[in-house]
mmCIF file with all atom_site columns, C-alpha atoms in Angstrom:
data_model
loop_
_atom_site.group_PDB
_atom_site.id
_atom_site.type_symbol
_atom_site.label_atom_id
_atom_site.label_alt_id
_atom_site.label_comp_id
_atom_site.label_asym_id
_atom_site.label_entity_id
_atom_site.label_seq_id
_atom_site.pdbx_PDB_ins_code
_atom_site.Cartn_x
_atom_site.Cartn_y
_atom_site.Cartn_z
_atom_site.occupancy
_atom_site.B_iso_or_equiv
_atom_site.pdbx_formal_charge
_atom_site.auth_seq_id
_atom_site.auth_comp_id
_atom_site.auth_asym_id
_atom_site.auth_atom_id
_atom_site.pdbx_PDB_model_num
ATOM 1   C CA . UNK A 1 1   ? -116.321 140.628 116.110 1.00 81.00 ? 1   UNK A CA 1
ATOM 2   C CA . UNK A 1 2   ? -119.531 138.937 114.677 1.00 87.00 ? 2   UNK A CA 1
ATOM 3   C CA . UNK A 1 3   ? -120.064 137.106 117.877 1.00 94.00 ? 3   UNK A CA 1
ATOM 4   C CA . UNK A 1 4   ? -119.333 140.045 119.861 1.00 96.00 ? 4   UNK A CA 1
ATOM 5   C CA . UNK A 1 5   ? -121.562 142.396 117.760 1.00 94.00 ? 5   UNK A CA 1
ATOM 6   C CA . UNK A 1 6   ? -124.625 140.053 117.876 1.00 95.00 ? 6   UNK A CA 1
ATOM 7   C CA . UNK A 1 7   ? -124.294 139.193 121.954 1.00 96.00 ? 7   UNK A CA 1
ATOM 8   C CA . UNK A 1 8   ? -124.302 143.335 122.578 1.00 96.00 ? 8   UNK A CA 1
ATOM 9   C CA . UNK A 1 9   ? -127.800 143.120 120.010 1.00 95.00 ? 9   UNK A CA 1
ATOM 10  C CA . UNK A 1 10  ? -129.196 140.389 121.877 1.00 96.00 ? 10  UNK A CA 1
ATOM 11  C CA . UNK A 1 11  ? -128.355 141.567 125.245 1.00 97.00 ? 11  UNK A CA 1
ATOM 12  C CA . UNK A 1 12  ? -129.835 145.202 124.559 1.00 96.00 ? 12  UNK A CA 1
ATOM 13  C CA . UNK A 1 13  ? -133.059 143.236 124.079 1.00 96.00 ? 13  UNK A CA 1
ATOM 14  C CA . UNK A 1 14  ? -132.595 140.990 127.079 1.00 97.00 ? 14  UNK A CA 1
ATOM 15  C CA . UNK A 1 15  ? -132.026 144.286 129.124 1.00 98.00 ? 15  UNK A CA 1
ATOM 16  C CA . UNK A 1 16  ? -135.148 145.650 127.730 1.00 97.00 ? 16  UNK A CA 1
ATOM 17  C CA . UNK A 1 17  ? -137.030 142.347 128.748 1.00 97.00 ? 17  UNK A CA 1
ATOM 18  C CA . UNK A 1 18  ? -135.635 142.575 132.511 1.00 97.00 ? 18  UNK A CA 1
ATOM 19  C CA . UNK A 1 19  ? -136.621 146.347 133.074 1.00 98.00 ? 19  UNK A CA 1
ATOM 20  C CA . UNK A 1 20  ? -140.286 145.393 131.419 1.00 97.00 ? 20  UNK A CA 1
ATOM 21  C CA . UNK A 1 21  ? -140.440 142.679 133.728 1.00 96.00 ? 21  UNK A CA 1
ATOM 22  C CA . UNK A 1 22  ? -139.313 145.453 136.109 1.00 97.00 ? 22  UNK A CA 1
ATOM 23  C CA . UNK A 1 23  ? -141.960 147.544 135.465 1.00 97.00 ? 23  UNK A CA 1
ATOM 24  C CA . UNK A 1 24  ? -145.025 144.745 135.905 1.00 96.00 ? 24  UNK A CA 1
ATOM 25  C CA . UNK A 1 25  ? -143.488 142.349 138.617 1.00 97.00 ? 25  UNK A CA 1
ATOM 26  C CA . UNK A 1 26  ? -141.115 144.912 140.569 1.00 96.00 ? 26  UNK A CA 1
ATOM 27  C CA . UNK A 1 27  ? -138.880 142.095 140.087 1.00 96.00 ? 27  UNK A CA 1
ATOM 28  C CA . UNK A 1 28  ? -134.711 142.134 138.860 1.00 95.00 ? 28  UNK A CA 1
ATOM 29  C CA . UNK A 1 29  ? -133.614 140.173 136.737 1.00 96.00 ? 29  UNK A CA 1
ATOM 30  C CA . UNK A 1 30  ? -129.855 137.809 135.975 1.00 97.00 ? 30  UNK A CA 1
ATOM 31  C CA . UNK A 1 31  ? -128.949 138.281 132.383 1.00 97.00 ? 31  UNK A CA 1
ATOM 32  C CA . UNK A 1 32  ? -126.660 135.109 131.076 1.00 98.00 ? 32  UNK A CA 1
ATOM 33  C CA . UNK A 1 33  ? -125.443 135.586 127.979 1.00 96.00 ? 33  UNK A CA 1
ATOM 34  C CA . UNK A 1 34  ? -122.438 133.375 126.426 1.00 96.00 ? 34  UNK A CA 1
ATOM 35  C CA . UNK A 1 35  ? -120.665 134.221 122.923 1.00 97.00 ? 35  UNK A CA 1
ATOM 36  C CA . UNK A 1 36  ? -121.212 130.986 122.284 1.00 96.00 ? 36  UNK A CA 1
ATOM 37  C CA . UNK A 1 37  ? -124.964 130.755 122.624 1.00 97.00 ? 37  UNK A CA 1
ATOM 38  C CA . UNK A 1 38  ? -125.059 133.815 120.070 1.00 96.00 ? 38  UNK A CA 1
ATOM 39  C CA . UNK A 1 39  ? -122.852 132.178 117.681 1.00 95.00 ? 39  UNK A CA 1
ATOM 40  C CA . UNK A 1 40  ? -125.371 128.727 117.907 1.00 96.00 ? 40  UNK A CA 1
ATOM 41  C CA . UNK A 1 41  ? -128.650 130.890 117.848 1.00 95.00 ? 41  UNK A CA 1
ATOM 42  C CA . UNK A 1 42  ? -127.294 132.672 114.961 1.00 94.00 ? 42  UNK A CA 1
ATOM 43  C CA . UNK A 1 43  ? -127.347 129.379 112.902 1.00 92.00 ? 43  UNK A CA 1
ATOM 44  C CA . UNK A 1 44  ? -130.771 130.634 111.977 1.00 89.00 ? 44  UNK A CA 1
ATOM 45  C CA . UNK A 1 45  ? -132.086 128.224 109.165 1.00 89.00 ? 45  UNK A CA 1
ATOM 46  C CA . UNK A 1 46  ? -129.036 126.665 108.985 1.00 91.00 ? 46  UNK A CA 1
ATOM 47  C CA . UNK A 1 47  ? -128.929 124.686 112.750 1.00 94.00 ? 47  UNK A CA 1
ATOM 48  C CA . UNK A 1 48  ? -132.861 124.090 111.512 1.00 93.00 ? 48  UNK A CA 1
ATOM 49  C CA . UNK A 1 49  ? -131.912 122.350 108.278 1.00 92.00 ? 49  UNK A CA 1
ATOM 50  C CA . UNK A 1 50  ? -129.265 120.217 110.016 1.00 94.00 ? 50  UNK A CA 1
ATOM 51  C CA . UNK A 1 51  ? -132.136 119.156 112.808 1.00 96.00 ? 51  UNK A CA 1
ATOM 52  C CA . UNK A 1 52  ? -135.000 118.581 110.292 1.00 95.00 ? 52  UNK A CA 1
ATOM 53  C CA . UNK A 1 53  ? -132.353 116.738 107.540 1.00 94.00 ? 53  UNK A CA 1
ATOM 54  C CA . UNK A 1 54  ? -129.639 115.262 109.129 1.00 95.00 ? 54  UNK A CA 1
ATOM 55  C CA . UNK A 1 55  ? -127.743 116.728 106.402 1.00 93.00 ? 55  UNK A CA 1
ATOM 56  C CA . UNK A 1 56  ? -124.562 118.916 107.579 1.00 94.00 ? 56  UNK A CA 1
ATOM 57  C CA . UNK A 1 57  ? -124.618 121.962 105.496 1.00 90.00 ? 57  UNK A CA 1
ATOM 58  C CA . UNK A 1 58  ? -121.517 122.921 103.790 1.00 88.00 ? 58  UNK A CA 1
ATOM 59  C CA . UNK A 1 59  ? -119.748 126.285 103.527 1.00 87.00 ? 59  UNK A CA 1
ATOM 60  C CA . UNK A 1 60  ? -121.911 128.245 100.734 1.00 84.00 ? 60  UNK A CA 1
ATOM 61  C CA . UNK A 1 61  ? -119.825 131.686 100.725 1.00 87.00 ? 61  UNK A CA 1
ATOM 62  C CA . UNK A 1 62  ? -122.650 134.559 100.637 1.00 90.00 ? 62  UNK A CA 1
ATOM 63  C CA . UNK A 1 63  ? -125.057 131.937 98.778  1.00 92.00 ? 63  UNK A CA 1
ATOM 64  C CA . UNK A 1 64  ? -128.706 130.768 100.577 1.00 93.00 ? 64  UNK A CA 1
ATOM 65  C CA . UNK A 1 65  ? -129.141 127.032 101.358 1.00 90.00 ? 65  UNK A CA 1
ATOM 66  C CA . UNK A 1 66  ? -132.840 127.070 101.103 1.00 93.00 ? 66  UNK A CA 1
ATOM 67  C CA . UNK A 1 67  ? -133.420 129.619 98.225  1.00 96.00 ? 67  UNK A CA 1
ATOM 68  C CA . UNK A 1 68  ? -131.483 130.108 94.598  1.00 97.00 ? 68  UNK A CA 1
ATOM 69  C CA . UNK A 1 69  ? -130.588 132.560 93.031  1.00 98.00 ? 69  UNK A CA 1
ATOM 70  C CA . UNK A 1 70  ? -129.685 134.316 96.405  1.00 98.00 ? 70  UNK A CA 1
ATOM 71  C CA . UNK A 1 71  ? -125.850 135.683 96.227  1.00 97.00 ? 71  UNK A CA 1
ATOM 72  C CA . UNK A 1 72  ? -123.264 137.486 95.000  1.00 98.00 ? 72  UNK A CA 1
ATOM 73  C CA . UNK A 1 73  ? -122.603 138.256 91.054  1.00 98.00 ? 73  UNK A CA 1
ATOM 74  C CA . UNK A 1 74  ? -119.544 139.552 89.303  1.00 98.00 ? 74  UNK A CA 1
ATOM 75  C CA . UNK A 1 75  ? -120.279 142.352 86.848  1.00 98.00 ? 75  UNK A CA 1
ATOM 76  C CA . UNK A 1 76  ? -118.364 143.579 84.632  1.00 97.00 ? 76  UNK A CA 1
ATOM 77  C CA . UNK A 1 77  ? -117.193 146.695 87.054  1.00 95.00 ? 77  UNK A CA 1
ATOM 78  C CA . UNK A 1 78  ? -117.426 145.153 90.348  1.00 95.00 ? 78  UNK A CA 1
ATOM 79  C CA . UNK A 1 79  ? -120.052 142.969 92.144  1.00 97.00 ? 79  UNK A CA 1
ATOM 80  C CA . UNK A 1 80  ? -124.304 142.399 93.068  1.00 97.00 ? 80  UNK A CA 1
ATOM 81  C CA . UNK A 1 81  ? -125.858 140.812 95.768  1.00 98.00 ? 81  UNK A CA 1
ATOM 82  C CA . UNK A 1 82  ? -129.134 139.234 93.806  1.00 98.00 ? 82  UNK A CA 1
ATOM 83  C CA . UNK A 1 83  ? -131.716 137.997 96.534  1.00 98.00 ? 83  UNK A CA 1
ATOM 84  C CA . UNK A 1 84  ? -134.470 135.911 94.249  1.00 98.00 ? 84  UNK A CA 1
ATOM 85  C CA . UNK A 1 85  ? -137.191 134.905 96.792  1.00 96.00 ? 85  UNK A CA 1
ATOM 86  C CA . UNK A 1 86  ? -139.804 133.459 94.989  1.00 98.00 ? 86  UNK A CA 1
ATOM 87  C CA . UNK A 1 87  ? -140.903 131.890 91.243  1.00 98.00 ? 87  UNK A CA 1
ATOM 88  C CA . UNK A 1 88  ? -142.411 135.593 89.922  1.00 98.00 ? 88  UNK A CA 1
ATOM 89  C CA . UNK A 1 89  ? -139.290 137.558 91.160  1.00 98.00 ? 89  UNK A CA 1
ATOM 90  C CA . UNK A 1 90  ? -137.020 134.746 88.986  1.00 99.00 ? 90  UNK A CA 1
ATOM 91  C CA . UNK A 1 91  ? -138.915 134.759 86.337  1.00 98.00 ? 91  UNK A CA 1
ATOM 92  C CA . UNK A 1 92  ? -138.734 138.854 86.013  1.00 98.00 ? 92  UNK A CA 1
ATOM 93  C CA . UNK A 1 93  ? -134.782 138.321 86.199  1.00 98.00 ? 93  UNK A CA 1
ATOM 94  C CA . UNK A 1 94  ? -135.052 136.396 83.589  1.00 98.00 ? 94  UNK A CA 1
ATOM 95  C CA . UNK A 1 95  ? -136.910 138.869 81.313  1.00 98.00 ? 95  UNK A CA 1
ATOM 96  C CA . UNK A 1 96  ? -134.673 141.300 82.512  1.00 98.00 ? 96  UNK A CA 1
ATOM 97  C CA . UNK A 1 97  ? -131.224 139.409 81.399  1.00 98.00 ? 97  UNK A CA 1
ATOM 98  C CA . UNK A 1 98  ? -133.233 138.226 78.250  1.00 97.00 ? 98  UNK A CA 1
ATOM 99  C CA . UNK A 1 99  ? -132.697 134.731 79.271  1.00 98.00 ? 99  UNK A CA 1
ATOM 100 C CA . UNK A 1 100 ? -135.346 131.573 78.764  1.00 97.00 ? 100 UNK A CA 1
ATOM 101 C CA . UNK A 1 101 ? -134.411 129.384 82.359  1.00 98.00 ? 101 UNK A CA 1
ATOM 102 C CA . UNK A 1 102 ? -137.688 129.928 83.840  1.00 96.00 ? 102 UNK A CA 1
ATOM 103 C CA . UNK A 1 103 ? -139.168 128.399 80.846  1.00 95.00 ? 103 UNK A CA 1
ATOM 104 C CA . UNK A 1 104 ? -136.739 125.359 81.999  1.00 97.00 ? 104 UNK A CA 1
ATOM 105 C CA . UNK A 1 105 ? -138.185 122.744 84.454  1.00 97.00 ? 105 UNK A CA 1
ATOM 106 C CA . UNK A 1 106 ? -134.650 122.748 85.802  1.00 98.00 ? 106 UNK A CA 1
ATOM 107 C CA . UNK A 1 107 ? -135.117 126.090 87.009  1.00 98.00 ? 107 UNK A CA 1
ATOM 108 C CA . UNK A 1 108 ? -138.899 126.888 87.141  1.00 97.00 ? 108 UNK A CA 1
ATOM 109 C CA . UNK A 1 109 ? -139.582 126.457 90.698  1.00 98.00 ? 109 UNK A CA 1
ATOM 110 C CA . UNK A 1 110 ? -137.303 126.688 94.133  1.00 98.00 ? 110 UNK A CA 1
ATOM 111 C CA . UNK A 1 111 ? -136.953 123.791 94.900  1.00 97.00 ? 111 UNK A CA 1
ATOM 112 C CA . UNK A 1 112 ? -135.945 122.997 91.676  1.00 98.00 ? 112 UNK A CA 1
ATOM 113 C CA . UNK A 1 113 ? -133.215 125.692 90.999  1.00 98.00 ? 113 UNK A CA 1
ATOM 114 C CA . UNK A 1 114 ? -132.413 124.484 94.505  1.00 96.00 ? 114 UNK A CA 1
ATOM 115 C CA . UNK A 1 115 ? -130.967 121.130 93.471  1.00 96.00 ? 115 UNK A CA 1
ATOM 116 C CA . UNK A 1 116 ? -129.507 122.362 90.084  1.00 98.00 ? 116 UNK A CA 1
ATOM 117 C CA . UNK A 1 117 ? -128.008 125.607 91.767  1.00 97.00 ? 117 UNK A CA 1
ATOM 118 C CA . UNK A 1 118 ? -124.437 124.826 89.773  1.00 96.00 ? 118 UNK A CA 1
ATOM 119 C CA . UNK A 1 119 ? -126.101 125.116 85.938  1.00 98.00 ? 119 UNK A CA 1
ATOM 120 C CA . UNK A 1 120 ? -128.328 128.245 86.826  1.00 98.00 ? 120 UNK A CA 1
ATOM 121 C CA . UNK A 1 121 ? -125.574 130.286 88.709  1.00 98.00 ? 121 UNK A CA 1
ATOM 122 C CA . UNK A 1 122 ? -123.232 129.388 85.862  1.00 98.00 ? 122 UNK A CA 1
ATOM 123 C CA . UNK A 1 123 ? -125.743 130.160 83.334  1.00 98.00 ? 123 UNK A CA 1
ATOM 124 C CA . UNK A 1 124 ? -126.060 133.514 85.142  1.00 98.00 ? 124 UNK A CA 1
ATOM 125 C CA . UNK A 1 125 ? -122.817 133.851 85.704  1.00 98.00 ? 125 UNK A CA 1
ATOM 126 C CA . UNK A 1 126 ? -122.560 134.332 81.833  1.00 98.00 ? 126 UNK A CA 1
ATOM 127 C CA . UNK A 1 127 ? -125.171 137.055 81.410  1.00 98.00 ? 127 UNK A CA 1
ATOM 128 C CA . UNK A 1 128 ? -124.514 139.009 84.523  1.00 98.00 ? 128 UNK A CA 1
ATOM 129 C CA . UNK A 1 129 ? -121.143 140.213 84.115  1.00 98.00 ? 129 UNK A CA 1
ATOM 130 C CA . UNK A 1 130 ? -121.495 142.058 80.656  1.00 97.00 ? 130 UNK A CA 1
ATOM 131 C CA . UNK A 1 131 ? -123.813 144.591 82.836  1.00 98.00 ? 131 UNK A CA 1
ATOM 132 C CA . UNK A 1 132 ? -122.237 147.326 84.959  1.00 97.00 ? 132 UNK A CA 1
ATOM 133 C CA . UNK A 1 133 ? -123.448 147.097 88.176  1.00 95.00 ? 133 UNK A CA 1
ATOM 134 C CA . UNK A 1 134 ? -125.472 150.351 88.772  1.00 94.00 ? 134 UNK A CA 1
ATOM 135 C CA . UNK A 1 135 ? -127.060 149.397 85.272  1.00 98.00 ? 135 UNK A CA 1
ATOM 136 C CA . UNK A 1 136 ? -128.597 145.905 86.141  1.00 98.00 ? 136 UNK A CA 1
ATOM 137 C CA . UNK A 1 137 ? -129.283 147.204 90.097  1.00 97.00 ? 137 UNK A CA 1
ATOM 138 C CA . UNK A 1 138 ? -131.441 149.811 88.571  1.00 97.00 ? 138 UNK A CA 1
ATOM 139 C CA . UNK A 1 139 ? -133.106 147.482 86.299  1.00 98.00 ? 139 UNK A CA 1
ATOM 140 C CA . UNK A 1 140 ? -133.735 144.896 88.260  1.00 98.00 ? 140 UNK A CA 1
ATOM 141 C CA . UNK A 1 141 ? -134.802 147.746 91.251  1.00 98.00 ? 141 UNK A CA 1
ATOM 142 C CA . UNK A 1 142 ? -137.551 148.797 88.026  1.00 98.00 ? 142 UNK A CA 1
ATOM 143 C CA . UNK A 1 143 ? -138.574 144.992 88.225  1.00 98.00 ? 143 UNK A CA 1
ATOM 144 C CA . UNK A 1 144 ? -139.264 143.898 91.404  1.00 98.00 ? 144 UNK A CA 1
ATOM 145 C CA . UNK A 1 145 ? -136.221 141.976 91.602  1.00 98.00 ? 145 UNK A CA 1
ATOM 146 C CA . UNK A 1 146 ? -134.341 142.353 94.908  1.00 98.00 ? 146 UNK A CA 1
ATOM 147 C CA . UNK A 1 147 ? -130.846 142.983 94.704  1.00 98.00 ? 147 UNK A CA 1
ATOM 148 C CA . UNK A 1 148 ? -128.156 145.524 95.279  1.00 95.00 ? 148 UNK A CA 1
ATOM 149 C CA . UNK A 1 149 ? -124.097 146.648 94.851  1.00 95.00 ? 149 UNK A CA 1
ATOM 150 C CA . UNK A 1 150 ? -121.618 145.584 97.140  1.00 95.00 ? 150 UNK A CA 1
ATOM 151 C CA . UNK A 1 151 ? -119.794 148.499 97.617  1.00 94.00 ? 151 UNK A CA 1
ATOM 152 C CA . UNK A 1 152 ? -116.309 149.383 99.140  1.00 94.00 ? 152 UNK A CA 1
ATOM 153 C CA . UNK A 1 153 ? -116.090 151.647 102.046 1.00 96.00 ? 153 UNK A CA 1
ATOM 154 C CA . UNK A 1 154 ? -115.561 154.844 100.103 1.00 96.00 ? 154 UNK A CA 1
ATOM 155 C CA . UNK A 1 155 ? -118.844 153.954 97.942  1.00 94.00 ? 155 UNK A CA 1
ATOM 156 C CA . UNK A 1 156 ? -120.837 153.088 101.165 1.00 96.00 ? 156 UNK A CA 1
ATOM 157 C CA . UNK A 1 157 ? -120.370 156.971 102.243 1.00 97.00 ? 157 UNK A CA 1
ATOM 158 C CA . UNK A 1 158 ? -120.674 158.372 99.008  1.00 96.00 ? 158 UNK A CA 1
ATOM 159 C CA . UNK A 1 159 ? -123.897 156.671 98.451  1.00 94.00 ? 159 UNK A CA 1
ATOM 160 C CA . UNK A 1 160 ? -126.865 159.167 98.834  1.00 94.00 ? 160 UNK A CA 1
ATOM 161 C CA . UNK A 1 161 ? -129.266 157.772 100.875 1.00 95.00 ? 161 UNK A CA 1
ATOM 162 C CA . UNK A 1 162 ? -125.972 157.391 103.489 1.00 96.00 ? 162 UNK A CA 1
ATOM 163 C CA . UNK A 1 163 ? -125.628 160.948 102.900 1.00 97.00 ? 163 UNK A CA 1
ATOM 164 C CA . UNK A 1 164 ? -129.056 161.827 103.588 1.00 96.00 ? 164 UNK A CA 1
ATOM 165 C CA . UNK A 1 165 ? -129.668 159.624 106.650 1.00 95.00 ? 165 UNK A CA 1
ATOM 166 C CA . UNK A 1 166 ? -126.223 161.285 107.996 1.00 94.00 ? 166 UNK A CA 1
ATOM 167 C CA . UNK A 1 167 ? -124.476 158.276 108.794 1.00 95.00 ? 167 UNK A CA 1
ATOM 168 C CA . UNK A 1 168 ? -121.261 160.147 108.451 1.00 96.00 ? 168 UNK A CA 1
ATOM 169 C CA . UNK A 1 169 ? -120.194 162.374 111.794 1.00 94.00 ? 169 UNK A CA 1
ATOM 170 C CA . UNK A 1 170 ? -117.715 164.591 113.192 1.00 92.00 ? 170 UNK A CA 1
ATOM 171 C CA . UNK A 1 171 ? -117.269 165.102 116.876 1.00 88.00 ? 171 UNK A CA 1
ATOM 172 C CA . UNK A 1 172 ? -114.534 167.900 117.507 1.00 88.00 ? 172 UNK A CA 1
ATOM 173 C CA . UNK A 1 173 ? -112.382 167.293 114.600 1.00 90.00 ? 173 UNK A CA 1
ATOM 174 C CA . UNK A 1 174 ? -112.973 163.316 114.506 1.00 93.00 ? 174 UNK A CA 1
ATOM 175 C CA . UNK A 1 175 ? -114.535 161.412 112.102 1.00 94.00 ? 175 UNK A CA 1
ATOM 176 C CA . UNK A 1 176 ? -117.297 158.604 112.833 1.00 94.00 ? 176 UNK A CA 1
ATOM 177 C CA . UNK A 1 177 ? -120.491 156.739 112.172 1.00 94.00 ? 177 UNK A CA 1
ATOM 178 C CA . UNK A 1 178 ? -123.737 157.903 113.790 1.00 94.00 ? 178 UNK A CA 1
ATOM 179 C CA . UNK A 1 179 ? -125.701 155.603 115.878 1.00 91.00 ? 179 UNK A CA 1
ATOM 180 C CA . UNK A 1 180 ? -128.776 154.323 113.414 1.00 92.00 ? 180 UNK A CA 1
ATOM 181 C CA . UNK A 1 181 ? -130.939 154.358 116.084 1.00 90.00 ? 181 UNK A CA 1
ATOM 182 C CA . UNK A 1 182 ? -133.753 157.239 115.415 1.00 91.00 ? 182 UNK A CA 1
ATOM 183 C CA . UNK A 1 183 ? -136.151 157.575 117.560 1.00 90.00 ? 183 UNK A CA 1
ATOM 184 C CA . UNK A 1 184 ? -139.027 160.388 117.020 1.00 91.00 ? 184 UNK A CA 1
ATOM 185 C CA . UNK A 1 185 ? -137.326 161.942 114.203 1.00 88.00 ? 185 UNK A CA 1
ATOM 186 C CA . UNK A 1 186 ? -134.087 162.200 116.600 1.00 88.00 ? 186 UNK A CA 1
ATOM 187 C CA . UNK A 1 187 ? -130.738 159.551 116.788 1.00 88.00 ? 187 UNK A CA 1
ATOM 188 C CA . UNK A 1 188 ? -129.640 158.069 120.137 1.00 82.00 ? 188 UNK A CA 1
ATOM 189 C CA . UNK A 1 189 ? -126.517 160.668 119.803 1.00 68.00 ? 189 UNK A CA 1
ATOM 190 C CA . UNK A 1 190 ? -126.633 164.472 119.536 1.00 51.00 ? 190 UNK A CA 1
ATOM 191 C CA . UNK A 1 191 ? -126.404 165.504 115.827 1.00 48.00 ? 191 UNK A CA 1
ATOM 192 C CA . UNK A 1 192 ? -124.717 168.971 116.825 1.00 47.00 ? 192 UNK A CA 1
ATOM 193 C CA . UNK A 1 193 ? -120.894 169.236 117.614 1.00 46.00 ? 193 UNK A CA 1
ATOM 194 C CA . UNK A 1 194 ? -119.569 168.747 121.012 1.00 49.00 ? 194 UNK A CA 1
ATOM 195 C CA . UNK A 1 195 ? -116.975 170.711 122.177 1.00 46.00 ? 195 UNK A CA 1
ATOM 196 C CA . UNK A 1 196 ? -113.088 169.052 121.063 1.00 49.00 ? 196 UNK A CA 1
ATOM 197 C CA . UNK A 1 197 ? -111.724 166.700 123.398 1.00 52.00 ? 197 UNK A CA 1
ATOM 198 C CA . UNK A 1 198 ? -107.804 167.718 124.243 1.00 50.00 ? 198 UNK A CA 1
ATOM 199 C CA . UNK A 1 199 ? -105.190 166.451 121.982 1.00 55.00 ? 199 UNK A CA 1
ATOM 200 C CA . UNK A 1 200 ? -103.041 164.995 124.622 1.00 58.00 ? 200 UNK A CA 1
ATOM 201 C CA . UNK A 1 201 ? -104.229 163.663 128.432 1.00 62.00 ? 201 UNK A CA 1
ATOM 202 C CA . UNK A 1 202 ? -103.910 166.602 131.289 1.00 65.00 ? 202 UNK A CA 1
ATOM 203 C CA . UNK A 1 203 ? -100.691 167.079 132.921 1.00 71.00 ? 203 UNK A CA 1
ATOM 204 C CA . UNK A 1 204 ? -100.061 165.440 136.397 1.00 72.00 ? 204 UNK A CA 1
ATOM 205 C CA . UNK A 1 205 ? -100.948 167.576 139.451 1.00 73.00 ? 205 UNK A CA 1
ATOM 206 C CA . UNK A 1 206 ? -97.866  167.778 141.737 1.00 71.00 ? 206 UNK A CA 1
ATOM 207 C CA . UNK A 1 207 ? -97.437  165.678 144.829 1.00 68.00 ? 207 UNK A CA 1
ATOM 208 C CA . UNK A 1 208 ? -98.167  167.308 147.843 1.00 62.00 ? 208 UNK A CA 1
#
């Protein structure tokens, strides 16, 4: 499914491309695209580390090769993606979880944190999980600290900014998920109800 998603984005834009081209040249265009070529373009800074290193990356789970901390946190009710870009957002997580690492030259810069990744998650780790999850998003939101709840289904919908974008849908009795696509204050699908669809597939004419 991720390959399939990501071809359908990057063909959207391809077909885009080809109707510009269209539109200056008069020209058609041949769109090839291959699963696999998504799947290899989707490396992203991964494929790039490989060709500038030589070093094979390993499997990392949800955690960034080139930045740390940048993953997922238990808490004490559940878990928090925490996305630390930079030596200033770090340091402010530390304030925030009363902690003195970005006093440490282990953990002061990137790079650093970088190549002693195992001591600062587990040091974290520690501090992390006695918050609830809401708590330290919202304090960390108040920071300047990037980061947010991994939620179950049922917590995606009943979040309210979800609720108010309208991401939830119902199209003659069935439930759904609106396109995100707004364009001009209006999504790519009718907000109002279309008329129900037929519960079972129309009976056979007769043979004549």
């Amino acid at each position: 499914a991720y390959a399939d998603i990501f071809t359908g984005v990057y063909s959207a834009v391809a077909i885009l491309a080809a109707l510009r081209q269209r539109d200056a040249t008069g020209l058609g265009a041949h769109i090839d695209m291959a699963l696999l070529d998504t799947q290899v373009a989707v490396l992203a800074n991964q494929a790039l580390n490989w060709m500038a290193s030589g070093v094979v990356p390993h499997r990392m789970g949800n955690g960034h090769a080139n930045l740390a901390p940048y993953q997922s946190f238990a808490c004490a009710d559940g878990e928090l993606i925490i996305a630390v870009g930079n030596d200033g957002q770090f340091a402010r997580l530390c304030d925030v979880l009363g902690l003195p690492l970005a006093n440490d030259s282990r953990f002061a810069t990137n790079p650093a944190r970088v190549g002693n990744r195992a001591a600062l998650i587990a040091a974290l780790t520690v501090a992390i999980v006695e918050w609830r999850k809401a708590d330290l998003d919202e304090a960390l939101e108040a920071a300047g600290v990037p980061a947010g709840p991994i939620n179950r289904v049922d917590e995606v919908f009943a979040d309210p900014q979800v609720i108010a974008r309208g991401m939830a849908i119902e199209r003659g009795g069935i439930p759904g998920v609106a396109s995100p696509i707004v364009i001009d204050g209006t999504r790519m699908v009718s907000d109002t109800a279309s008329p129900p669809r037929p519960s079972s597939p129309p009976e056979p004419e007769p043979l004549r």
